[in-house]
Structures are given as C-alpha cells and as structure tokens.
Short mmCIF file of C-alpha atoms in Angstrom, two decimals:
data_model
loop_
_atom_site.label_atom_id
_atom_site.label_comp_id
_atom_site.label_asym_id
_atom_site.label_seq_id
_atom_site.Cartn_x
_atom_site.Cartn_y
_atom_site.Cartn_z
CA MET U 28 -14.78 -14.29 67.40
CA PRO U 29 -12.05 -12.94 65.13
CA VAL U 30 -12.44 -13.59 61.42
CA PRO U 31 -9.55 -15.51 59.79
CA PHE U 32 -7.37 -13.21 57.70
CA PHE U 33 -8.01 -15.10 54.44
CA HIS U 34 -11.75 -14.61 54.97
CA SER U 35 -11.50 -11.03 56.07
CA LEU U 36 -12.72 -8.01 54.12
CA ARG U 37 -9.21 -6.57 54.08
CA TYR U 38 -7.91 -9.70 52.34
CA LYS U 39 -10.72 -9.71 49.76
CA VAL U 40 -10.28 -6.01 49.04
CA GLY U 41 -6.53 -6.48 48.76
CA VAL U 42 -6.91 -9.40 46.36
CA GLY U 43 -9.41 -7.44 44.29
CA TYR U 44 -7.02 -4.49 44.14
CA VAL U 45 -4.12 -6.71 43.06
CA VAL U 46 -6.27 -8.31 40.38
CA LEU U 47 -7.28 -4.86 39.09
CA VAL U 48 -3.64 -3.79 38.97
CA VAL U 49 -2.66 -6.96 37.09
CA ILE U 50 -5.51 -6.43 34.63
CA ASN U 51 -4.51 -2.80 34.03
CA ILE U 52 -0.87 -3.75 33.47
CA SER U 53 -1.85 -6.57 31.11
CA VAL U 54 -4.18 -4.34 29.12
CA THR U 55 -1.51 -1.63 28.92
CA ILE U 56 1.05 -4.11 27.59
CA TRP U 57 -1.47 -5.55 25.13
CA THR U 58 -2.45 -2.07 23.95
CA ILE U 59 1.17 -1.05 23.42
CA TYR U 60 1.81 -4.28 21.50
CA ASN U 61 -1.20 -3.71 19.25
CA PHE U 62 -0.26 -0.07 18.78
CA GLU U 63 3.19 -1.13 17.54
CA ARG U 64 1.58 -3.64 15.17
CA LEU U 65 -0.83 -0.97 13.96
CA THR U 66 2.01 1.50 13.45
CA SER U 67 3.97 -1.09 11.49
CA ALA U 68 1.01 -1.87 9.24
CA LEU U 69 0.30 1.81 8.58
CA ASN U 70 4.00 2.42 7.93
CA THR U 71 3.95 -0.36 5.32
CA ILE U 72 1.03 1.31 3.54
CA LEU U 73 2.47 4.83 3.68
CA THR U 74 6.14 4.10 2.93
CA GLU U 75 5.96 1.05 0.64
CA ASP U 76 2.58 0.22 -0.89
CA TYR U 77 1.22 3.69 -1.62
CA PRO U 78 4.44 5.16 -3.11
CA ASN U 79 4.80 2.07 -5.29
CA VAL U 80 1.24 2.38 -6.58
CA MET U 81 1.80 6.07 -7.34
CA ALA U 82 5.07 5.32 -9.15
CA VAL U 83 3.46 2.68 -11.39
CA GLU U 84 0.44 4.92 -12.06
CA ASN U 85 2.80 7.70 -13.14
CA MET U 86 4.63 5.20 -15.38
CA ALA U 87 1.34 4.34 -17.06
CA ARG U 88 0.53 8.05 -17.39
CA SER U 89 3.90 8.68 -19.02
CA ILE U 90 3.04 6.08 -21.69
CA GLY U 91 0.02 8.22 -22.48
CA ASN U 92 2.33 11.22 -22.78
CA HIS U 93 4.46 9.25 -25.26
CA GLU U 94 1.36 8.59 -27.34
CA ASP U 95 0.37 12.26 -27.24
CA ALA U 96 3.83 13.17 -28.51
CA ILE U 97 3.52 10.68 -31.35
CA GLY U 98 0.13 12.19 -32.18
CA LEU U 99 1.78 15.59 -32.60
CA ALA U 100 4.43 14.12 -34.88
CA LEU U 101 1.86 12.31 -37.03
CA ASN U 102 -0.02 15.62 -37.38
CA ARG U 103 3.10 17.11 -38.96
CA ASP U 104 4.45 18.84 -35.85
CA ALA U 105 7.60 16.74 -35.65
CA ASP U 106 9.68 19.12 -33.52
CA SER U 107 7.06 19.47 -30.79
CA GLY U 108 6.42 15.73 -30.94
CA ARG U 109 10.10 14.88 -30.48
CA ALA U 110 10.46 17.36 -27.61
CA LYS U 111 7.40 16.02 -25.79
CA PHE U 112 8.48 12.43 -26.42
CA ALA U 113 11.90 13.15 -24.89
CA ASP U 114 10.25 14.61 -21.79
CA ALA U 115 7.97 11.57 -21.51
CA LYS U 116 10.96 9.26 -21.84
CA THR U 117 12.75 11.00 -18.97
CA GLU U 118 9.58 10.83 -16.89
CA PHE U 119 9.16 7.10 -17.57
CA PHE U 120 12.69 6.23 -16.46
CA GLN U 121 12.29 8.35 -13.33
CA TRP U 122 9.12 6.54 -12.25
CA PHE U 123 10.45 3.15 -13.31
CA GLU U 124 13.41 3.62 -10.98
CA GLU U 125 11.05 4.68 -8.19
CA ALA U 126 8.82 1.64 -8.73
CA SER U 127 11.87 -0.64 -8.59
CA LYS U 128 12.90 0.57 -5.12
CA ASN U 129 10.11 -1.09 -3.10
CA LEU U 130 9.07 -4.40 -4.57
CA VAL U 131 5.99 -5.07 -2.46
CA VAL U 132 4.32 -7.66 -4.69
CA PRO U 133 6.19 -11.01 -5.04
CA ASP U 134 5.80 -11.04 -8.85
CA ALA U 135 6.73 -7.37 -9.25
CA LYS U 136 10.36 -7.97 -10.29
CA PRO U 137 9.65 -10.14 -13.38
CA ILE U 138 6.82 -7.80 -14.40
CA LEU U 139 9.11 -4.78 -14.12
CA GLU U 140 11.74 -6.62 -16.18
CA ASN U 141 9.05 -7.33 -18.76
CA ILE U 142 8.06 -3.65 -18.77
CA LYS U 143 11.70 -2.65 -19.18
CA SER U 144 12.30 -4.96 -22.16
CA THR U 145 8.97 -4.01 -23.76
CA TYR U 146 9.80 -0.33 -23.34
CA ALA U 147 13.17 -0.90 -25.04
CA GLY U 148 11.30 -2.38 -28.00
CA TYR U 149 8.84 0.50 -27.89
CA LEU U 150 11.67 3.02 -28.13
CA PHE U 151 13.15 1.08 -31.04
CA VAL U 152 9.96 1.12 -33.11
CA THR U 153 9.13 4.74 -32.23
CA ASP U 154 12.59 5.73 -33.42
CA SER U 155 11.70 4.21 -36.78
CA LEU U 156 8.38 6.04 -36.66
CA PHE U 157 10.05 9.42 -36.12
CA THR U 158 12.41 8.65 -39.00
CA LEU U 159 9.41 8.20 -41.27
CA VAL U 160 7.94 11.47 -39.98
CA SER U 161 11.24 13.28 -40.57
CA ASN U 162 11.18 12.02 -44.17
CA ARG U 163 7.61 13.36 -44.46
CA GLU U 164 6.28 9.87 -45.12
CA TYR U 165 3.17 10.52 -43.06
CA ASP U 166 0.92 7.85 -44.55
CA GLU U 167 3.58 5.20 -44.04
CA ALA U 168 4.19 6.53 -40.50
CA LYS U 169 0.50 6.26 -39.61
CA ALA U 170 0.30 2.73 -40.95
CA PHE U 171 3.48 1.76 -39.08
CA TYR U 172 2.08 3.31 -35.92
CA SER U 173 -1.17 1.34 -36.12
CA LYS U 174 0.46 -1.96 -36.97
CA THR U 175 3.68 -1.89 -34.91
CA VAL U 176 3.79 0.87 -32.30
CA ILE U 177 0.31 0.53 -30.77
CA PRO U 178 0.79 -3.14 -29.70
CA PHE U 179 3.90 -2.14 -27.73
CA ALA U 180 2.06 0.74 -26.07
CA GLN U 181 -0.89 -1.49 -25.18
CA ARG U 182 1.37 -4.14 -23.69
CA LEU U 183 3.19 -1.55 -21.61
CA THR U 184 -0.07 -0.09 -20.32
CA GLU U 185 -1.52 -3.51 -19.51
CA ASN U 186 1.57 -4.52 -17.53
CA CYS U 187 1.51 -1.25 -15.61
CA PHE U 188 -2.15 -1.64 -14.70
CA TRP U 189 -1.63 -5.27 -13.70
CA LEU U 190 1.10 -4.15 -11.31
CA ILE U 191 -1.15 -1.37 -9.98
CA GLU U 192 -3.91 -3.91 -9.32
CA GLU U 193 -1.55 -6.28 -7.49
CA ASN U 194 -0.21 -3.42 -5.36
CA GLN U 195 -3.74 -2.35 -4.48
CA LYS U 196 -4.55 -5.93 -3.42
CA GLU U 197 -1.51 -5.86 -1.15
CA MET U 198 -2.67 -2.54 0.30
CA GLN U 199 -6.11 -4.05 0.92
CA THR U 200 -4.52 -7.00 2.75
CA VAL U 201 -2.52 -4.67 4.99
CA ALA U 202 -5.61 -2.51 5.60
CA GLU U 203 -7.61 -5.56 6.66
CA ARG U 204 -4.81 -6.58 9.01
CA THR U 205 -4.85 -3.07 10.45
CA ARG U 206 -8.60 -3.28 11.12
CA THR U 207 -8.14 -6.67 12.79
CA ILE U 208 -5.44 -5.29 15.09
CA SER U 209 -7.63 -2.31 15.95
CA ASP U 210 -10.61 -4.57 16.73
CA GLU U 211 -8.46 -6.78 18.95
CA ALA U 212 -7.26 -3.77 20.92
CA ILE U 213 -10.81 -2.46 21.37
CA ILE U 214 -12.07 -5.86 22.53
CA ALA U 215 -9.21 -6.20 25.01
CA VAL U 216 -9.88 -2.76 26.51
CA LEU U 217 -13.64 -3.39 26.74
CA PHE U 218 -13.10 -6.80 28.35
CA ALA U 219 -10.72 -5.33 30.90
CA SER U 220 -13.12 -2.48 31.63
CA PHE U 221 -16.09 -4.78 32.21
CA LEU U 222 -13.99 -7.11 34.31
CA ALA U 223 -12.74 -4.20 36.41
CA ILE U 224 -16.32 -2.96 36.88
CA GLY U 225 -17.43 -6.45 37.88
CA LEU U 226 -14.67 -6.80 40.44
CA SER U 227 -15.44 -3.35 41.80
CA VAL U 228 -19.11 -4.28 42.24
CA ILE U 229 -18.18 -7.53 44.00
CA THR U 230 -15.82 -5.67 46.32
CA MET U 231 -18.48 -3.06 47.09
CA VAL U 232 -21.03 -5.79 47.89
CA GLN U 233 -18.56 -7.53 50.18
CA PHE U 234 -17.81 -4.26 51.89
CA THR U 235 -21.47 -3.33 52.42
CA ARG U 236 -22.19 -6.73 53.89
CA ARG U 237 -19.58 -6.02 56.58
CA ILE U 238 -21.14 -2.74 57.59
#
C-alpha cells in the first residue's frame, strides 16, 4: 500500500531540510545584525569616548605643566618659567579644542565652559604673579601663589578629572552593551547549532526506520 506523500520519508526529509535552511538564514541575518551593532559600539569607543578621555587627561596634564613653570619662576628662573608657561598654555588650548569636538557626556558642555572661564581667571592671576616675579618680589609672589593661584589650579584639575570620570563611565556603559551584543550572538549561534543537530538526528532516525 503506497504511503501518503505527507507521511512519506521524502516529505519529512524535505521539511527538515527547509527548516535547516530557514534556521541558517535566520542565524546569518541575526549574526550580521549583531555584528553591525558590535561594530557601532566599538566605533563609539574608539572614535568618540577614548579620544575625548585622552584629550581631557592631556588638559589636566597641561595644568601640571603650568604649575611646573610657575615653580621655575618662583625659584628665580623667570625666563625659563615664562617660556614653559607659554608652551603649557598652547598645549592646554590645543587639548581643550580637541575635547570640545566630541561631547560624549551630556553634562560635558557646561563643565567645559566652566573650565574655560576658570582658565581665563587662572591666566589673569598668573599674569599678576609673573609681574611680581619680574619685579623680584619673590616673597610676595609666593604668598600670592599660595593664596590666589593654587585655588584656580585645583579647581581646573578637579573639573578635568570629573570630566574624565564621566567619560570613563560612558565607556564602561558602551563596553557592557558590547558584551551583551556579543553574548546574544553566541547564544543565537549555539541555539541554531543545537537545533540543527536535533533536526538532523530526527531525520536520521526517520530514515533508518524506513530501511
């Protein structure tokens, strides 16, 4: 007695094959989608977050270079101090401009504006400091430095490090999203693989029963 087509081995094998093809296509599409998401997340880290962190770190480092220059001036090496201070000033503006290009953190703009205005005040008081040094009023210059200049430098450094911390938090968020995307892709591939193996076993059992 002939077996109905929908109950035949050929039909079951054909259905199993179609299901495997559909699974493979679905997994391929899902993998490509996750790969694009992963690429986007990594691109955010490499082209936005990391350069911004480096720019702000270099800004903070340049403040240290300003302080080193002032130290030279207070130790009666005014010419070297002025020259090093000028270099540090150029460096600060360079990195400030770089940090302003990619505003990753939502509160970055007001903080950068605060840094800019604080730095303007810092330049104003250091100009007075160098005037005292030029007049060889070293004791007055040291007192002025401790009372007036240091608070500006500390505020600048604190704002820079706050911005660095916020940028690092943003990088951590993106990194966690990247790990989640990667885990989803791995799970999808494993699920498809096990499902394909299961269907293959079922098809083999059906086939052996017919022999």
